[in-house]
mmCIF file of C-alpha atoms and ligand atoms in Angstrom:
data_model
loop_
_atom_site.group_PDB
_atom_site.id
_atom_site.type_symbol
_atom_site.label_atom_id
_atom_site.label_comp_id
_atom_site.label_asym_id
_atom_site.label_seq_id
_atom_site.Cartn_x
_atom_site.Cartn_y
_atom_site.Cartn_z
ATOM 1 C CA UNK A 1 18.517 14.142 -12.982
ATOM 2 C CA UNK A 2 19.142 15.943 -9.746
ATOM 3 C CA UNK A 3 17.987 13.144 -7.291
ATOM 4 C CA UNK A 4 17.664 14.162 -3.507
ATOM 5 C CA UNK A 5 18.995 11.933 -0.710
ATOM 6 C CA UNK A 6 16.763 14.083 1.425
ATOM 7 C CA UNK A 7 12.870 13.071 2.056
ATOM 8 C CA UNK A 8 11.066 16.350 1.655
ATOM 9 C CA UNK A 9 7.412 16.859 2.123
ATOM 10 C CA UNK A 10 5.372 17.038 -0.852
ATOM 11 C CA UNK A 11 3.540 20.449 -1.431
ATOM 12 C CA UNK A 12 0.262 20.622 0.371
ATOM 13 C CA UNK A 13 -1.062 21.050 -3.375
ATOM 14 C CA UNK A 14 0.868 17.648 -4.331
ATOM 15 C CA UNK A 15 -2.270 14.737 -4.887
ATOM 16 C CA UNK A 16 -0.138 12.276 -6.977
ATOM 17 C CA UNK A 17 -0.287 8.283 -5.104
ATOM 18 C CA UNK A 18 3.550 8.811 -4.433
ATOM 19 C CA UNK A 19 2.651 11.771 -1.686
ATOM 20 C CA UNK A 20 -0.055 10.005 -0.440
ATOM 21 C CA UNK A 21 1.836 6.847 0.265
ATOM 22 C CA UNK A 22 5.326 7.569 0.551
ATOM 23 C CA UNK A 23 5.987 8.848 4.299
ATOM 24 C CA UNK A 24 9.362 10.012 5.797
ATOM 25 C CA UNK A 25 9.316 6.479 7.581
ATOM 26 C CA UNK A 26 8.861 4.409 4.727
ATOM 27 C CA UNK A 27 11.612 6.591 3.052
ATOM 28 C CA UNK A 28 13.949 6.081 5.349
ATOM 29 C CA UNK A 29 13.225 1.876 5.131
ATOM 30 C CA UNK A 30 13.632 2.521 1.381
ATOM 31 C CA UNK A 31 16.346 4.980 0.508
ATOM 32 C CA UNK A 32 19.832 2.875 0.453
ATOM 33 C CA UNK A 33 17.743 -0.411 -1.316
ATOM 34 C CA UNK A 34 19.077 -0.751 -4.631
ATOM 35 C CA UNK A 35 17.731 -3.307 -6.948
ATOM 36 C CA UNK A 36 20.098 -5.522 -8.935
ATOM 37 C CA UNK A 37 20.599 -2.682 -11.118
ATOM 38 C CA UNK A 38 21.124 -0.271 -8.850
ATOM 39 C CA UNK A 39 18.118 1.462 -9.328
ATOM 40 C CA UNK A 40 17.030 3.599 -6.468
ATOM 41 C CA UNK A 41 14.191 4.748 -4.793
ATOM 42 C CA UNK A 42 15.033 8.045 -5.707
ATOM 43 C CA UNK A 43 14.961 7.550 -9.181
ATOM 44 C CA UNK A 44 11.922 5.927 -8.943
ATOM 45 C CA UNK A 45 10.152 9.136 -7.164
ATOM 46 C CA UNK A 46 11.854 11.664 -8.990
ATOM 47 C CA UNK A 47 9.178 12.474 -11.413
ATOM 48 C CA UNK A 48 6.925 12.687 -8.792
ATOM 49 C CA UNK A 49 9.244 14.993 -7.035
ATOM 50 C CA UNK A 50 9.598 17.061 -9.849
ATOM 51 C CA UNK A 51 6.243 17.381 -11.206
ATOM 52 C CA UNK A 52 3.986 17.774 -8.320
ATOM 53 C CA UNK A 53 0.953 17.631 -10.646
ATOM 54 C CA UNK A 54 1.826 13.637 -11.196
ATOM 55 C CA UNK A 55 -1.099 11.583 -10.369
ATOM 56 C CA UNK A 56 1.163 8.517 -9.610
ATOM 57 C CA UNK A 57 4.801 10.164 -9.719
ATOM 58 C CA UNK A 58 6.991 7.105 -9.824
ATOM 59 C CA UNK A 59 8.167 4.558 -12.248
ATOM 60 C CA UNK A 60 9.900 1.391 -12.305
ATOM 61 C CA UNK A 61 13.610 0.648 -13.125
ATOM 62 C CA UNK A 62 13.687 -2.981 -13.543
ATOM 63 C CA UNK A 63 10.776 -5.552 -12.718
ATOM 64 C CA UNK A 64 12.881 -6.188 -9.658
ATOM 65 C CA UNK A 65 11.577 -2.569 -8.691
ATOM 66 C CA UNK A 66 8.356 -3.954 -7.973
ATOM 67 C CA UNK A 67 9.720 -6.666 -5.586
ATOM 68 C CA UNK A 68 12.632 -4.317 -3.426
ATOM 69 C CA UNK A 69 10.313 -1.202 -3.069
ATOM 70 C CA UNK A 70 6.769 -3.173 -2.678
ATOM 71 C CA UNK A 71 6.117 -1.259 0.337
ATOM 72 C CA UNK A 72 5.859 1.230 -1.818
ATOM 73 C CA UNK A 73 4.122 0.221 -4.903
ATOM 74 C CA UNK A 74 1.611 -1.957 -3.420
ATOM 75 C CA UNK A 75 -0.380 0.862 -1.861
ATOM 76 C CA UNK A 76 0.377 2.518 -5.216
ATOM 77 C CA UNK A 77 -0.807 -0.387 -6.882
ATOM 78 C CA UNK A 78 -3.866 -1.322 -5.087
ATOM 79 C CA UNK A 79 -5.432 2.289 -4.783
ATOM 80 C CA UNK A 80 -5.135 3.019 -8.363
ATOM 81 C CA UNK A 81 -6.446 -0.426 -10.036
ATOM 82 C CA UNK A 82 -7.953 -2.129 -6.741
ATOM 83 C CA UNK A 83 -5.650 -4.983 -6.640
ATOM 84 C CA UNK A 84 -4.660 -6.558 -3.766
ATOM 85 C CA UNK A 85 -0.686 -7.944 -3.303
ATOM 86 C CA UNK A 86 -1.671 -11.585 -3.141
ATOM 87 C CA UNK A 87 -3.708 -11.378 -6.430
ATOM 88 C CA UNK A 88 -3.285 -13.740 -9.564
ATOM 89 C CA UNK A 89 -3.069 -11.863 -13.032
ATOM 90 C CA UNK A 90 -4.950 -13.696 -15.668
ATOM 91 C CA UNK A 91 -4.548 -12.837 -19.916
ATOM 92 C CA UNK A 92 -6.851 -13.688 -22.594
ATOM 93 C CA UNK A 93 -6.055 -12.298 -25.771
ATOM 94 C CA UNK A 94 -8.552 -14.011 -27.676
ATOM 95 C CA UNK A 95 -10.694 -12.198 -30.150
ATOM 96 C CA UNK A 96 -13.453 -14.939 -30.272
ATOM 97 C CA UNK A 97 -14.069 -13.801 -26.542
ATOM 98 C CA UNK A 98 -14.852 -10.303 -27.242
ATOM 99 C CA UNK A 99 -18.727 -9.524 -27.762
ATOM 100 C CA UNK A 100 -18.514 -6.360 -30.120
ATOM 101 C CA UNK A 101 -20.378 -6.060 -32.871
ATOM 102 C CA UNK A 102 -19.692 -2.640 -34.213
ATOM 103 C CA UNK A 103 -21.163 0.101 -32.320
ATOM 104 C CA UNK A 104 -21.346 2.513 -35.357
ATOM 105 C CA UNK A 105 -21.325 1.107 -38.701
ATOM 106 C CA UNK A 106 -22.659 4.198 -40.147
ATOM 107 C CA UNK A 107 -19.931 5.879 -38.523
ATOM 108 C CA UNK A 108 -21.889 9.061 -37.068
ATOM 109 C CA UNK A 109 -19.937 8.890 -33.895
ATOM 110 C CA UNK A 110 -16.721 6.795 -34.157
ATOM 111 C CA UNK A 111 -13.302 8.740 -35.852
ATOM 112 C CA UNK A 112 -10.780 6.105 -35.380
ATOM 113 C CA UNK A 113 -10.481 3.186 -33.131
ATOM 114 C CA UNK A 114 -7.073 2.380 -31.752
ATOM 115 C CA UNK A 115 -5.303 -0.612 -29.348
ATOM 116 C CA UNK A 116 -1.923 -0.659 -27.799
ATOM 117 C CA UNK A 117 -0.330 -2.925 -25.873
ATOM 118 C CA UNK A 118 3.112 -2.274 -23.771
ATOM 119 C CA UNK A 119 6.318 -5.050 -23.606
ATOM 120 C CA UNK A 120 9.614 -4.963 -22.179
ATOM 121 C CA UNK A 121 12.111 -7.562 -22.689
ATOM 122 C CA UNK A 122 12.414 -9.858 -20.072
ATOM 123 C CA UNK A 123 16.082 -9.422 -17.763
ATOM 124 C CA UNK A 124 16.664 -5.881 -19.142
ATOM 125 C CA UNK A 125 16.503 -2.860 -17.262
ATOM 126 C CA UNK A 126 13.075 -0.707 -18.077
ATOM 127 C CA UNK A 127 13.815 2.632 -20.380
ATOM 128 C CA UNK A 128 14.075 4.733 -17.190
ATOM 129 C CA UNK A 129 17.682 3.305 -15.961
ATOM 130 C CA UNK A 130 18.490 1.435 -19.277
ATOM 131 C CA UNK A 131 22.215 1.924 -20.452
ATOM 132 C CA UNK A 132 22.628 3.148 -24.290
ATOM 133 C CA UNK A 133 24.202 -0.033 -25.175
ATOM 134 C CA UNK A 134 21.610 -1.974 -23.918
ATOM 135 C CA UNK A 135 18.763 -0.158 -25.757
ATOM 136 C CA UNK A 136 20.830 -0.755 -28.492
ATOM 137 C CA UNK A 137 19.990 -4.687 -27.847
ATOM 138 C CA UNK A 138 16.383 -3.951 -26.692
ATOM 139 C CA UNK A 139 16.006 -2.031 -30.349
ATOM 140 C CA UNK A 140 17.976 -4.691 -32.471
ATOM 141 C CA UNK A 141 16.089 -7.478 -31.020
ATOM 142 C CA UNK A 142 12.525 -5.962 -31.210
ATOM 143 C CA UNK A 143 13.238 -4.891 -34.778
ATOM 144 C CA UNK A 144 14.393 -8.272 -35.802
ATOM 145 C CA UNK A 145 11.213 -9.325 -34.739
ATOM 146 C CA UNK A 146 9.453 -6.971 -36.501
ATOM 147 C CA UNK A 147 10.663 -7.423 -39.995
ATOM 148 C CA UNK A 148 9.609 -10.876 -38.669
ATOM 149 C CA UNK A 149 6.008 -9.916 -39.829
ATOM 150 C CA UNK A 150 4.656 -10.835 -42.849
ATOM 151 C CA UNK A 151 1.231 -10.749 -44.854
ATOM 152 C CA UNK A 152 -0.801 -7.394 -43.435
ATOM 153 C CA UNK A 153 1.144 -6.964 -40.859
ATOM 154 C CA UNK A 154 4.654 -7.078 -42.891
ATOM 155 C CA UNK A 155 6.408 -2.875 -43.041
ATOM 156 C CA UNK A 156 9.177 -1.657 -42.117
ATOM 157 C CA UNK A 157 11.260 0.292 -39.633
ATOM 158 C CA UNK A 158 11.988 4.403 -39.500
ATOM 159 C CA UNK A 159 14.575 5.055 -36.460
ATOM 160 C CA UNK A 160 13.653 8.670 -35.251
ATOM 161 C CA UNK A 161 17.518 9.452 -35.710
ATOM 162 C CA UNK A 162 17.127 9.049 -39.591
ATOM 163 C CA UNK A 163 13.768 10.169 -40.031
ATOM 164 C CA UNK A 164 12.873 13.259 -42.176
ATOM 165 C CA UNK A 165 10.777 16.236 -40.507
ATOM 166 C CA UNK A 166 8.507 16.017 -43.109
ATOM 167 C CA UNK A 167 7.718 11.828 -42.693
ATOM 168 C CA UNK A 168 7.982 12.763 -38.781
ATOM 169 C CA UNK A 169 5.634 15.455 -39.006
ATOM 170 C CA UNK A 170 3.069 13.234 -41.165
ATOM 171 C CA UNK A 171 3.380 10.325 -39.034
ATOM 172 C CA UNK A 172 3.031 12.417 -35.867
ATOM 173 C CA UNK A 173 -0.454 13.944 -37.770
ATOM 174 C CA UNK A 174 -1.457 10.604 -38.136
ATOM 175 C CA UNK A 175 -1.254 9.616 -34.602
ATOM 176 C CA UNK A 176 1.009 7.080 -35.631
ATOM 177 C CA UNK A 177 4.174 8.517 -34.155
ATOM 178 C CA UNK A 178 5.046 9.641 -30.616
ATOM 179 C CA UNK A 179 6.144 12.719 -29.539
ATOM 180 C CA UNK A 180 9.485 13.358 -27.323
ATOM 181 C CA UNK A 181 8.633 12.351 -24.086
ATOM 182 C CA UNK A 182 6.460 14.833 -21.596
ATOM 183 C CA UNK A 183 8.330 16.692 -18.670
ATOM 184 C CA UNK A 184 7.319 13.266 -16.373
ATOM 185 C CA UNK A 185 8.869 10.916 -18.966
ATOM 186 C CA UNK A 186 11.476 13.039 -19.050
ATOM 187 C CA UNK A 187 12.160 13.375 -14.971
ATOM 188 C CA UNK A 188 11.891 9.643 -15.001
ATOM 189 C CA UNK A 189 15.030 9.498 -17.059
ATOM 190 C CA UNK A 190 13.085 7.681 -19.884
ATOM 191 C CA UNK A 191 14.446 10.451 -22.856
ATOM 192 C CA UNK A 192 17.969 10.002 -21.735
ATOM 193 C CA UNK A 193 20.178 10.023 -24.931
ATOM 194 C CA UNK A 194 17.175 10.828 -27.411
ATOM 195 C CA UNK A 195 16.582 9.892 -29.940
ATOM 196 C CA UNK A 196 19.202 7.180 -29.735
ATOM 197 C CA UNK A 197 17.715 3.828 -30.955
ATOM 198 C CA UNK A 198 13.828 5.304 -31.007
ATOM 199 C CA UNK A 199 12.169 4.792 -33.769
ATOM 200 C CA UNK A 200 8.636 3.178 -35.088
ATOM 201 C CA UNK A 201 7.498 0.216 -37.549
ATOM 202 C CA UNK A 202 4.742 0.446 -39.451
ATOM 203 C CA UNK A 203 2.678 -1.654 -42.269
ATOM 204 C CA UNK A 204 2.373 -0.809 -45.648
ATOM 205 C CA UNK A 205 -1.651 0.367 -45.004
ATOM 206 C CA UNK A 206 -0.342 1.713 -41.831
ATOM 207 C CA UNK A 207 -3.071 -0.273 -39.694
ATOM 208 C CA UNK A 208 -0.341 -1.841 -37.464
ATOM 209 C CA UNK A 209 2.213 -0.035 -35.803
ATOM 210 C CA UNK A 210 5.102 -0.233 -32.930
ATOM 211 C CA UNK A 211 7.069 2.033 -30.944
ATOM 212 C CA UNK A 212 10.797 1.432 -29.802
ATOM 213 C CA UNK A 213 12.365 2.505 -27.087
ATOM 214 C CA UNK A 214 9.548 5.055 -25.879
ATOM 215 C CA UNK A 215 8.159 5.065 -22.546
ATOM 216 C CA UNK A 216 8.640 1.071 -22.662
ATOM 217 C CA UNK A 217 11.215 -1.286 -25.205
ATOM 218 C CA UNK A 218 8.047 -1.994 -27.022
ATOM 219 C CA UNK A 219 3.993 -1.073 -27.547
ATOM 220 C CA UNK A 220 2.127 -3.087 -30.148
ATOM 221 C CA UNK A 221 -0.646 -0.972 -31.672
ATOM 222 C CA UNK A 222 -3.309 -1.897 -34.307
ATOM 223 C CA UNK A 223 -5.038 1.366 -35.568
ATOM 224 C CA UNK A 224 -8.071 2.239 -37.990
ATOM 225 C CA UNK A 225 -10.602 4.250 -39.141
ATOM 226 C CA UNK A 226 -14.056 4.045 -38.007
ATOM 227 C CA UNK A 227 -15.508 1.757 -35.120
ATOM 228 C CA UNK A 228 -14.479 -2.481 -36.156
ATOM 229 C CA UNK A 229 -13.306 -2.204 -32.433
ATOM 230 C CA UNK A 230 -13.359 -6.465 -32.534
ATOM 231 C CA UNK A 231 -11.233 -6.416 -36.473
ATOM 232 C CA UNK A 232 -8.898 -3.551 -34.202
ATOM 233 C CA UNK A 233 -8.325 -6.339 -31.166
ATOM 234 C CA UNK A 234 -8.032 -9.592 -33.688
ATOM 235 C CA UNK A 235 -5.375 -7.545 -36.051
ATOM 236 C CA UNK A 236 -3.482 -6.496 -32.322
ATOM 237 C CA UNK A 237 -3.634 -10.208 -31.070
ATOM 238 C CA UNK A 238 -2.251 -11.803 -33.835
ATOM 239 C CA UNK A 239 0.607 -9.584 -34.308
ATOM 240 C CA UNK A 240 1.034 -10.017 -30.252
ATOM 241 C CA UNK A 241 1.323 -13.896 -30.524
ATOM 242 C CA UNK A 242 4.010 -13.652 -33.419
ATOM 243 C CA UNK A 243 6.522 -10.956 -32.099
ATOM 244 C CA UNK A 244 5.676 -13.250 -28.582
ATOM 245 C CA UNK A 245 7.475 -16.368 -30.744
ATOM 246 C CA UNK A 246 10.599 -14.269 -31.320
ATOM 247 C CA UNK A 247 11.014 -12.192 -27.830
ATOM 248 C CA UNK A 248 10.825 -12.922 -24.450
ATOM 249 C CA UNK A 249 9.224 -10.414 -22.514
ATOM 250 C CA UNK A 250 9.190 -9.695 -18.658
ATOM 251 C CA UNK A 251 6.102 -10.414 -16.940
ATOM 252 C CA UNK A 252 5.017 -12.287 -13.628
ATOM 253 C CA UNK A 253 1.973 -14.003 -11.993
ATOM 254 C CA UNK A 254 1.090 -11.293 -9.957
ATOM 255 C CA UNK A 255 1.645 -7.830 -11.651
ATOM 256 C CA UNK A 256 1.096 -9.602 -15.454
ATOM 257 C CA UNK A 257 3.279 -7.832 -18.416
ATOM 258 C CA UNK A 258 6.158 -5.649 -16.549
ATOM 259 C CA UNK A 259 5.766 -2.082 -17.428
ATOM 260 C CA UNK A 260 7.852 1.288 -16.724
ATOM 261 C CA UNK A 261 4.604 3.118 -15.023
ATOM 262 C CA UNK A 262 2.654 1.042 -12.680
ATOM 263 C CA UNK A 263 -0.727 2.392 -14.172
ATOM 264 C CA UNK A 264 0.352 0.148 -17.736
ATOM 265 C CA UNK A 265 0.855 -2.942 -15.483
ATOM 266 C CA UNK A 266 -1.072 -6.214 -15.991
ATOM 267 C CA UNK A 267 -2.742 -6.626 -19.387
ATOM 268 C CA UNK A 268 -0.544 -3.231 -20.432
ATOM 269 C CA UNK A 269 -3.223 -2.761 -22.595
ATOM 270 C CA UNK A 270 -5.285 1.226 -23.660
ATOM 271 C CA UNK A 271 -8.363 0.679 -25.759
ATOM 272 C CA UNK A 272 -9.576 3.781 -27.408
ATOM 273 C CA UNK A 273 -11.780 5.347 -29.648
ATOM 274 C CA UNK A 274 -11.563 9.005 -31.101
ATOM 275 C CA UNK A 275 -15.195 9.463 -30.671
ATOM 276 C CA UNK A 276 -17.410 12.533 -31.581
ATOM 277 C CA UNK A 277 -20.049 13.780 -28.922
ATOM 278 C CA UNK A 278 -21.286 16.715 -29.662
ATOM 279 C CA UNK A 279 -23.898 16.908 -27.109
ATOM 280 C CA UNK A 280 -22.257 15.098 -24.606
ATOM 281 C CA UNK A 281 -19.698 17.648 -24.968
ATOM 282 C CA UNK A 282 -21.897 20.298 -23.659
ATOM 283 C CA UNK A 283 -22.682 18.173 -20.474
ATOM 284 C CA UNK A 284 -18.972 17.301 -19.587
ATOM 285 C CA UNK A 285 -20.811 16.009 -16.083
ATOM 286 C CA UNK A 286 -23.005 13.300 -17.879
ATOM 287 C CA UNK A 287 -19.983 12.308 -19.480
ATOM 288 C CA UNK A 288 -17.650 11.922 -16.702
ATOM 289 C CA UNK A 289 -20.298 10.229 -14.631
ATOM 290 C CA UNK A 290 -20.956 7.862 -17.567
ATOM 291 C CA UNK A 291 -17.091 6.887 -17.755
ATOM 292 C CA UNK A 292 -16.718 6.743 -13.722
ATOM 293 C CA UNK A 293 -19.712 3.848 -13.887
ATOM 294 C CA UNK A 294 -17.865 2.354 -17.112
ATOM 295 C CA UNK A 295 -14.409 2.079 -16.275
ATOM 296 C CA UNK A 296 -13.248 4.854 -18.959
ATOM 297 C CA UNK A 297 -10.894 6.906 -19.189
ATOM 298 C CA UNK A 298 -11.612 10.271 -21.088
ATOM 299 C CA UNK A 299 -8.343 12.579 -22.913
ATOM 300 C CA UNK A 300 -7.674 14.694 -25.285
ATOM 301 C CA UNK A 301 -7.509 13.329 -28.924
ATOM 302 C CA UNK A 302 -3.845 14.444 -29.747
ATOM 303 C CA UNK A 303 -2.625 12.091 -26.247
ATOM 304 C CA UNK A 304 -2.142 11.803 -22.811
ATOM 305 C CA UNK A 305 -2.406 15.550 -20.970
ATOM 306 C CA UNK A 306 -3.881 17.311 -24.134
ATOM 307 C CA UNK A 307 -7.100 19.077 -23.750
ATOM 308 C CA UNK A 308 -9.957 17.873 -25.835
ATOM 309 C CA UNK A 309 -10.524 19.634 -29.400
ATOM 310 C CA UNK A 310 -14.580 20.380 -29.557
ATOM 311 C CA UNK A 311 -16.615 17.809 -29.224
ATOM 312 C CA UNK A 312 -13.468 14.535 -30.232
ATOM 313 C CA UNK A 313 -12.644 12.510 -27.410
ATOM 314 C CA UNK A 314 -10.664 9.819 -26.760
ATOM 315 C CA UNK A 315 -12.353 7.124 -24.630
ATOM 316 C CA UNK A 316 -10.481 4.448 -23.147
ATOM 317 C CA UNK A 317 -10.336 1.877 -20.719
ATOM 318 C CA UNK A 318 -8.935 2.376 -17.579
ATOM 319 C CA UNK A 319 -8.742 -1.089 -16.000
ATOM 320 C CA UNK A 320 -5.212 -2.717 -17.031
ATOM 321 C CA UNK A 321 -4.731 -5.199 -14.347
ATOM 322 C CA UNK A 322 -6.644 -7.332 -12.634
ATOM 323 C CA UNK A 323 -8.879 -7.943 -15.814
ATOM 324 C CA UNK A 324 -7.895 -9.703 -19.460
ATOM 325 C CA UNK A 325 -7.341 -8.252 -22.719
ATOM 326 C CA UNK A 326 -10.666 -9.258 -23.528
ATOM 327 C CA UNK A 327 -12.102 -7.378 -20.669
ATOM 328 C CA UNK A 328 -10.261 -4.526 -21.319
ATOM 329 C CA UNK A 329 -11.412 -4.047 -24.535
ATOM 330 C CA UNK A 330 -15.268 -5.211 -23.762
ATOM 331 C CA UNK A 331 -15.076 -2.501 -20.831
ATOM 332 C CA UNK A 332 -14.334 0.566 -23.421
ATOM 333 C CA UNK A 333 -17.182 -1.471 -26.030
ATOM 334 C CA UNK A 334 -19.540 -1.110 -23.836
ATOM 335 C CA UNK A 335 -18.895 2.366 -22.360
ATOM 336 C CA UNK A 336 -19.001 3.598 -25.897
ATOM 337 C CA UNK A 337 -22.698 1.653 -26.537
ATOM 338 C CA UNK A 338 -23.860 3.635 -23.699
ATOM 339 C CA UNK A 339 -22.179 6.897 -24.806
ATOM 340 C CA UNK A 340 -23.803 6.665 -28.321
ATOM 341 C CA UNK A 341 -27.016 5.514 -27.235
ATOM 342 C CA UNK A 342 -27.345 8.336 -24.993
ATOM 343 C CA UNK A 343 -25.541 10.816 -27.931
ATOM 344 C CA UNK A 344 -28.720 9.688 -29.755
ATOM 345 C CA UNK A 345 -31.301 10.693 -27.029
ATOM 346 C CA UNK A 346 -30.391 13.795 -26.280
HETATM 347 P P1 ADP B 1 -0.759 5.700 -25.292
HETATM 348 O O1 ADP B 1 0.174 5.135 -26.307
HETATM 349 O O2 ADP B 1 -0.407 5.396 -23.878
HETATM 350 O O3 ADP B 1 -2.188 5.343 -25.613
HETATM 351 P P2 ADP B 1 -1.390 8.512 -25.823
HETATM 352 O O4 ADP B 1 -2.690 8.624 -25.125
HETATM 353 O O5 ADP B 1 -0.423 9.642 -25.700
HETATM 354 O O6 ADP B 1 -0.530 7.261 -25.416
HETATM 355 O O7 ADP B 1 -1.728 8.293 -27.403
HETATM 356 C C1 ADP B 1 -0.638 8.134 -28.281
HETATM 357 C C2 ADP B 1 -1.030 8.619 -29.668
HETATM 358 O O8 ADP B 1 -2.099 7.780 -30.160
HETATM 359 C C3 ADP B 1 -1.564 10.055 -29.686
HETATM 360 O O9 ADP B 1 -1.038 10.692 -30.845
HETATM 361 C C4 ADP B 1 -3.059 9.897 -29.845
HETATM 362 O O10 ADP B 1 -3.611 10.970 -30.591
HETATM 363 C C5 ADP B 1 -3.153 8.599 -30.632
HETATM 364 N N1 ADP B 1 -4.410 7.892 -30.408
HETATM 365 C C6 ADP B 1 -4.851 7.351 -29.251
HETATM 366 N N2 ADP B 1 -6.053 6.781 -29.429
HETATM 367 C C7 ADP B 1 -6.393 6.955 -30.751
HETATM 368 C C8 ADP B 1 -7.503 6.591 -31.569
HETATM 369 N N3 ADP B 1 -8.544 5.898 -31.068
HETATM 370 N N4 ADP B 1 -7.490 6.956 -32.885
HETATM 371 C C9 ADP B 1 -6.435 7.627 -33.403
HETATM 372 N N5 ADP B 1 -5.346 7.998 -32.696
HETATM 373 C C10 ADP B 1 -5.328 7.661 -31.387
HETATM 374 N N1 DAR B 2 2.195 11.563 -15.753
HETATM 375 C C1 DAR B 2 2.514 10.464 -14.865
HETATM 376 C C2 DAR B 2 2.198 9.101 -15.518
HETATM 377 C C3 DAR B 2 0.744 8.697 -15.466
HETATM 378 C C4 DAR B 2 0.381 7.561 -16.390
HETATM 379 N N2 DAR B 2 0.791 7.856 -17.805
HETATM 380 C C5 DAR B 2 1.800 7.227 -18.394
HETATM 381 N N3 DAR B 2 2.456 6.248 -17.845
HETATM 382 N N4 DAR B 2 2.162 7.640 -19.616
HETATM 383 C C6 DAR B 2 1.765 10.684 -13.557
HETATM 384 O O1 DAR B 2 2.225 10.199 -12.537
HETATM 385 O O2 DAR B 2 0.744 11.353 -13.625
#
């Protein structure tokens, strides 16, 4: 990565929270702090640099990150999930909490229904200045955990080095598997040495799923068809609290699980459904007012960036920290009530 030593203004058509908070002033406090893996602020703002489209533009290197460039990310922090620096991160993964009946038994509306969490393994560096060796570890460790798993949760591991195209290109159809990373994963160093130690478990009826080595060491996703959002969250928790008995993962009071990008931070957690609206679609303003007032988020159905095929969306939450797990998932529940109800009426 060609990191500059130099601050340089940021492109009057440059809106990402790195432009808006980093000044020449506070790069010059920040430039020669390393953290105690020498990760640098320059590393951290290099995907902003290079991508002036970013809507955040920097990651973290370590969860020390947080701590030696706070000046930093606590503007970041706070203007894109309205959370103070003094605030207290709460989790409640609890299934019994979540009020969610399903919104579409019929299943007129919901596609697929879909929950991820993100870990990294506490006193590693994050994926963006992690050495090969160590996400060697970070993949031998998770994947010991994983084979961990047993009853419907119990599959098996496919590193991306080893993989055929054909079970790559069916697992990528599926949604199960992730793509190489974007041009801002990859200008945060996070697909240094791909596909080294990458790869993805997954159960037999391919409900439950994990990533290794992505854009974090680990996300934790519990996948169907159709709208059981609360079977979707209690098939995600459980497998949560078991790989939590065999790993150690970084986290803190304040910020909640430790993740790469700042916007994962806290519960870590997306919520989605693939959702068909096809006269919503046709009033893309209703829509985006309806998930402004509901906390959702609204992409494409084939992942972050990707445009939106007809009339499938996927609607998420947006709140991550701040809130619980529960909350997180009742926040896209109800959004998608509201959507459907008003799907109905029109
Ligand atoms: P993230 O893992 O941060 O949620 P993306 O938005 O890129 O990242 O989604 C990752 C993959 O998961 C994509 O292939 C996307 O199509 C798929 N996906 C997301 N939500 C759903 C869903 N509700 N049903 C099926 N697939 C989904
Ligand atoms: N594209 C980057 C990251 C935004 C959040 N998405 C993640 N972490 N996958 C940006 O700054 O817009």
């Amino acid at each position: 990565m060609n990191i500059s030593d130099q601050y340089s203004d940021f492109s009057q058509d440059c809106h990402s929270l790195v432009s808006k908070y980093l000044t020449k002033v506070l790069f010059e406090h920040l430039k020669d702090k390393r953290t105690n893996n020498g990760f640098s602020l320059q590393q951290a703002i290099n995907s902003g640099v290079v991508n002036p489209d970013s809507g955040i533009g920097i990651y973290a290197g370590d969860e020390a990150s947080y701590a030696t460039f706070a000046p930093l990310f606590d503007p970041i922090i706070e203007d894109y999930h309205g959370y103070g620096k003094d605030r207290l991160h709460i989790s409640n993964l609890n299934p019994e909490d979540l009020n969610a009946a399903n919104p579409d038994p019929e299943g007129h509306y919901i596609i697929s229904t879909r929950i991820r969490v993100a870990r990294n393994l506490h006193g590693l560096p994050l994926g963006t200045t992690i050495s090969t060796e160590h996400r060697k570890l970070v993949e031998q460790r998770v994947v010991s955990a994983l084979e961990k798993l047993v009853g419907d949760l119990a599959g098996r591991y496919y590193p991306l080095k080893t993989m055929s195209e054909a079970d790559r290109a069916r697992l990528i159809s599926d949604h199960i598997l992730f793509k190489a990373g974007d041009r801002f994963l990859q200008a945060a160093g996070l697909n240094r040495d791909w596909p080294e130690s990458r790869g993805i478990f997954h159960n037999n009826d391919r409900t439950f799923s994990a990533w290794v080595n992505e854009e974090d060491h680990l996300r934790v996703i519990s996948m169907q068809i159709g709208g059981d959002i609360k079977q979707v969250f209690t098939r995600l928790s459980a497998a949560v609290a078991e790989i939590g008995r065999e790993l150690e993962f970084s986290r803190n009071h304040h910020l909640g699980y430790i993740t790469s990008c700042p916007t994962n931070l806290g519960t870590a957690m997306r919520a989605s459904v693939h959702i068909n609206l096809p006269k919503l679609a046709t009033d893309m303003a209703q829509l985006t007012s309806i998930a402004d007032e509901y906390h959702l988020q609204v992409r494409g159905m084939h992942g972050e960036h990707t445009a939106s095929e007809g009339s499938i969306f996927d609607v998420s939450n947006r709140r991550r920290l701040g809130v619980t797990e529960v909350e997180c998932v009742q926040d896209m529940y109800d959004g998608i009530v509201v959507l459907i109800k008003i799907e109905q009426t029109l």
